[in-house]
Coordinates of C-alpha atoms in Angstrom, one line a residue:
X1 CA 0.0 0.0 0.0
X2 CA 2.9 2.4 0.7
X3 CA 4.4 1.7 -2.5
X4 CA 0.8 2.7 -4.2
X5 CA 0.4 5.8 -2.2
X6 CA 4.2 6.9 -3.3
X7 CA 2.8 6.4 -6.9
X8 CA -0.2 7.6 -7.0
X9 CA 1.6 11.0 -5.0
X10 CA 4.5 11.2 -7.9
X11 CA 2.8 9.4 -10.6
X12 CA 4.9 7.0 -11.6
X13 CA 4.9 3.3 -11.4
X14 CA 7.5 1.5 -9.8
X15 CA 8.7 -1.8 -11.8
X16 CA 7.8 -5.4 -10.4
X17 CA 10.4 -6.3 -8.2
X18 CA 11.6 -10.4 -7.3
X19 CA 9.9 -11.8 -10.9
X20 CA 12.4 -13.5 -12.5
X21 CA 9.6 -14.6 -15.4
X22 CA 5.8 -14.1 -15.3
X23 CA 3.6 -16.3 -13.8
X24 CA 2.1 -19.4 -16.3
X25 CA -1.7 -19.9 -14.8
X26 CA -2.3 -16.1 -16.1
X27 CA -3.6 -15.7 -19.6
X28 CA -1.2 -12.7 -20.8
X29 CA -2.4 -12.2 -23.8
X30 CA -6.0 -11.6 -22.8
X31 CA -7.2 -8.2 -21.5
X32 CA -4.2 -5.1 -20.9
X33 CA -2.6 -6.9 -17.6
X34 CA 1.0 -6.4 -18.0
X35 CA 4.3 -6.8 -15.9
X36 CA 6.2 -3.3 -15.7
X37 CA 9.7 -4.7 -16.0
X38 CA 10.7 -0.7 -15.5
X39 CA 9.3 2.4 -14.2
X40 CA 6.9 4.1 -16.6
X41 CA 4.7 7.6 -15.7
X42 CA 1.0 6.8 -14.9
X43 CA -0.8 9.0 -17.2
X44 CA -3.3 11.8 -17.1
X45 CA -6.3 10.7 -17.7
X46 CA -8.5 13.6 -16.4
X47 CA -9.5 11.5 -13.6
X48 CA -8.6 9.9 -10.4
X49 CA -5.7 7.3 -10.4
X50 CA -6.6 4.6 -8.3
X51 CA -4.9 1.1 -7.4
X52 CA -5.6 -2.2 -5.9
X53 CA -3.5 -4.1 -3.8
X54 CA -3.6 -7.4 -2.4
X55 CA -1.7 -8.6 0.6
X56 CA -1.9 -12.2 1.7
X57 CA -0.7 -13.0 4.9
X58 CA 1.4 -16.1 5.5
X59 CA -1.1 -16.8 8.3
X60 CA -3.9 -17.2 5.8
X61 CA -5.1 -13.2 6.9
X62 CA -6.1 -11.4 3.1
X63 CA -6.2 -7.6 2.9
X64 CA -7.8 -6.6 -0.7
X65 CA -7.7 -2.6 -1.2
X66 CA -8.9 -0.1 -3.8
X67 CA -6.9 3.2 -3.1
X68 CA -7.6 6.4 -4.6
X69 CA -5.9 9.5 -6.0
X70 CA -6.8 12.4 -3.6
X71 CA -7.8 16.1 -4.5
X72 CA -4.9 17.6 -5.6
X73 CA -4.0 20.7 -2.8
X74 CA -1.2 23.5 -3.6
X75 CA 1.5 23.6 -1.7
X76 CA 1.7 26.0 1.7
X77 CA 3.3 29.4 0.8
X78 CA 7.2 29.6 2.3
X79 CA 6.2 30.8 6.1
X80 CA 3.0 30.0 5.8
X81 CA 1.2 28.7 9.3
X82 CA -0.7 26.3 9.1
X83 CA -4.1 26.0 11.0
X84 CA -3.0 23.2 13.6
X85 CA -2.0 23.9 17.0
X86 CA 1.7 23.7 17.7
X87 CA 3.6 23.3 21.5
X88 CA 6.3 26.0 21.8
X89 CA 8.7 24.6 24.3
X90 CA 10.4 27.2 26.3
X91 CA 13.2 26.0 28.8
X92 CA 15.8 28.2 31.2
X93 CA 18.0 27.9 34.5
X94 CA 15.4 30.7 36.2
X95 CA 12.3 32.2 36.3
X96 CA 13.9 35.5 35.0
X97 CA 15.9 34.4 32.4
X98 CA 12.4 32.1 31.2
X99 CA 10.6 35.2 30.9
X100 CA 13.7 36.9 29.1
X101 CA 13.5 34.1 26.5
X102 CA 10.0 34.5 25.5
X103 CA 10.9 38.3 25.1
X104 CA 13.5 36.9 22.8
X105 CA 11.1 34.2 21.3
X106 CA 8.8 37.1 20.3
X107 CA 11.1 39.6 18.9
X108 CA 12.1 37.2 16.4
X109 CA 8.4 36.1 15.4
X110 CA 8.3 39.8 15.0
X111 CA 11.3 40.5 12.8
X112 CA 10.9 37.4 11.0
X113 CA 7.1 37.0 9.5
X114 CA 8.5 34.5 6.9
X115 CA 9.4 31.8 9.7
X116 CA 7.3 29.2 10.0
X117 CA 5.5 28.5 13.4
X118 CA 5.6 25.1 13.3
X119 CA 9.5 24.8 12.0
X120 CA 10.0 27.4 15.0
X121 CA 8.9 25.0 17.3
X122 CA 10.4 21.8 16.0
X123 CA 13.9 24.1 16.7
X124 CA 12.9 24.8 20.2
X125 CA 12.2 21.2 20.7
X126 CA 15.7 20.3 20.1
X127 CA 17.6 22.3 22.4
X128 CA 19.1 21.9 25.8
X129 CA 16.3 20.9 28.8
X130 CA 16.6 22.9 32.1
X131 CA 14.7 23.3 35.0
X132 CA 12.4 26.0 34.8
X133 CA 10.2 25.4 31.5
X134 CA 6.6 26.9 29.8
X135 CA 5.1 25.5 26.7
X136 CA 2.6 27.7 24.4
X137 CA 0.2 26.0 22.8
X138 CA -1.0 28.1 19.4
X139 CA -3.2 27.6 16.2
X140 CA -2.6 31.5 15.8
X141 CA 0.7 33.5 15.0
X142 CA -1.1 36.6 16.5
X143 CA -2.4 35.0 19.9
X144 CA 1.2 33.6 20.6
X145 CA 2.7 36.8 20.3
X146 CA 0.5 38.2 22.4
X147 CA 0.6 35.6 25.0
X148 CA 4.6 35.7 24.7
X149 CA 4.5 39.1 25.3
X150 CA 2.2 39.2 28.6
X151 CA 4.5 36.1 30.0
X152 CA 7.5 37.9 29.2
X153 CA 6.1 40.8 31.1
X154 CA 5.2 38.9 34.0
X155 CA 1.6 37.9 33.5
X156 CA 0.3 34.3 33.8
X157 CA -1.3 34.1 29.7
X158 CA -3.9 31.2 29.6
X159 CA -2.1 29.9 26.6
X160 CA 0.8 29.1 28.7
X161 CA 1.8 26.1 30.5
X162 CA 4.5 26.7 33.4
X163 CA 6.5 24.1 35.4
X164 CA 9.6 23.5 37.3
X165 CA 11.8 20.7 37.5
X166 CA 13.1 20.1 40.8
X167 CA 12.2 18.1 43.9
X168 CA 10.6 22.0 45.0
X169 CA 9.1 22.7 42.1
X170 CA 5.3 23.8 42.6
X171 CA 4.3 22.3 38.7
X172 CA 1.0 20.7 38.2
X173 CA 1.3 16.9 38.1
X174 CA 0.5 15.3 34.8
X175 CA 0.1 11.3 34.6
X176 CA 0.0 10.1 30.3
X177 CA -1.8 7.3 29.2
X178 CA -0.1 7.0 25.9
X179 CA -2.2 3.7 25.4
X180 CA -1.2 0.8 22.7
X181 CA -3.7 0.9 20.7
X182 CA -6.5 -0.6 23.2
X183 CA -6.8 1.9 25.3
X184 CA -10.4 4.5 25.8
X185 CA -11.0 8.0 26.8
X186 CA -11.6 8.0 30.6
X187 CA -10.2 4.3 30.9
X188 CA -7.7 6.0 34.5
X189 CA -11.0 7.5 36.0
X190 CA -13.0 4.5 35.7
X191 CA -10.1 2.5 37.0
X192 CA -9.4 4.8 40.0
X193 CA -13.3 3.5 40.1
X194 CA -13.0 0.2 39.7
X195 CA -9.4 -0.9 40.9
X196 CA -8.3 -0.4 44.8
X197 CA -4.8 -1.6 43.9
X198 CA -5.0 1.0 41.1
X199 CA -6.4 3.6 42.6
X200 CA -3.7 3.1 46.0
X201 CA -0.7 3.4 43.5
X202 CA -2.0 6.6 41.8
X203 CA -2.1 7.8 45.8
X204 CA 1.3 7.1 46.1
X205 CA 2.1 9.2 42.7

């Protein structure tokens, strides 16, 4: 299915791979079935490329799938935002020097309107971890400014999220569920419910 997606995304077919010689119990010359013993483009046709594939499992478990060409979208403008919200990971040795960073952090959204939001953060995300830390979480150039400014002047801006890591620290605790795929909304509340033994252990926490 990957392969399919990548060609219906570049549109070009990719050549049949470990076929030494095509398969005898199929009837070549009827219909227009083919092996591509090379890459070739997948033409234009004016509409939707689509592809089947057909995975069988050496279990016995068969996957049969028609997949479709999408709506073609143009691409984002350089420094465009996009509309998704994005954490903005702020970290310092202080309170002051915190603050003094998202001062920084918002001076150079200011001086630099072609920087992307998003790339901004995935920077941020990547450097050094200290104790005292805020995230922003933003959907809006505009509001983050604006909350970087009033937390760089002091203020407490409801789009930011302020902790400190130390034995002292006054932080709110957080417990994740990052789940495995089984997992349900509200599964830890109806446990705390449920579960002594659970709920004890989240006591302890």
């Amino acid at each position: 299915m990957i392969k399919m997606v990548m060609a219906l995304r570049h549109g070009r077919l990719p050549r049949t791979l470990h076929v030494d010689e095509p398969s005898p119990h199929v009837d070549w010359s009827a219909g227009a079935v083919e092996l591509l013993t090379g890459e070739q483009d997948w033409p234009e046709t004016g509409r939707p490329r689509r592809a089947g594939v057909s995975s069988f499992g050496i279990s016995g478990t068969n996957a049969h799938v028609i997949i479709e060409e999408g709506p073609r979208q143009d691409a984002a403008a350089p420094g465009a935002d996009p509309d998704v919200v994005v954490p903005l990971v702020l970290s310092a040795r202080g309170e002051e020097a915190l603050r003094a960073q998202a001062a920084r952090l918002r001076q150079f959204l200011v001086e630099r309107s072609d920087a992307a939001v998003a790339d901004v953060a995935y920077s941020l995300a990547r450097r050094a971890v200290f104790e005292n830390r805020a995230v922003i979480l933003t959907d809006d150039r505009t509001t983050l400014q604006a909350a970087l400014a009033d937390f760089a002047a002091g203020g407490d801006a409801p789009d930011v999220v302020k902790g400190v890591a130390s034995s002292g620290g006054s932080g709110d605790v957080v417990f994740v569920f990052p789940g495995q795929g089984t997992q349900w909304v509200g599964m830890a509340a109806e446990l705390l419910e449920s579960s002594p033994v659970f709920a004890s252990r989240m006591a302890e926490c």
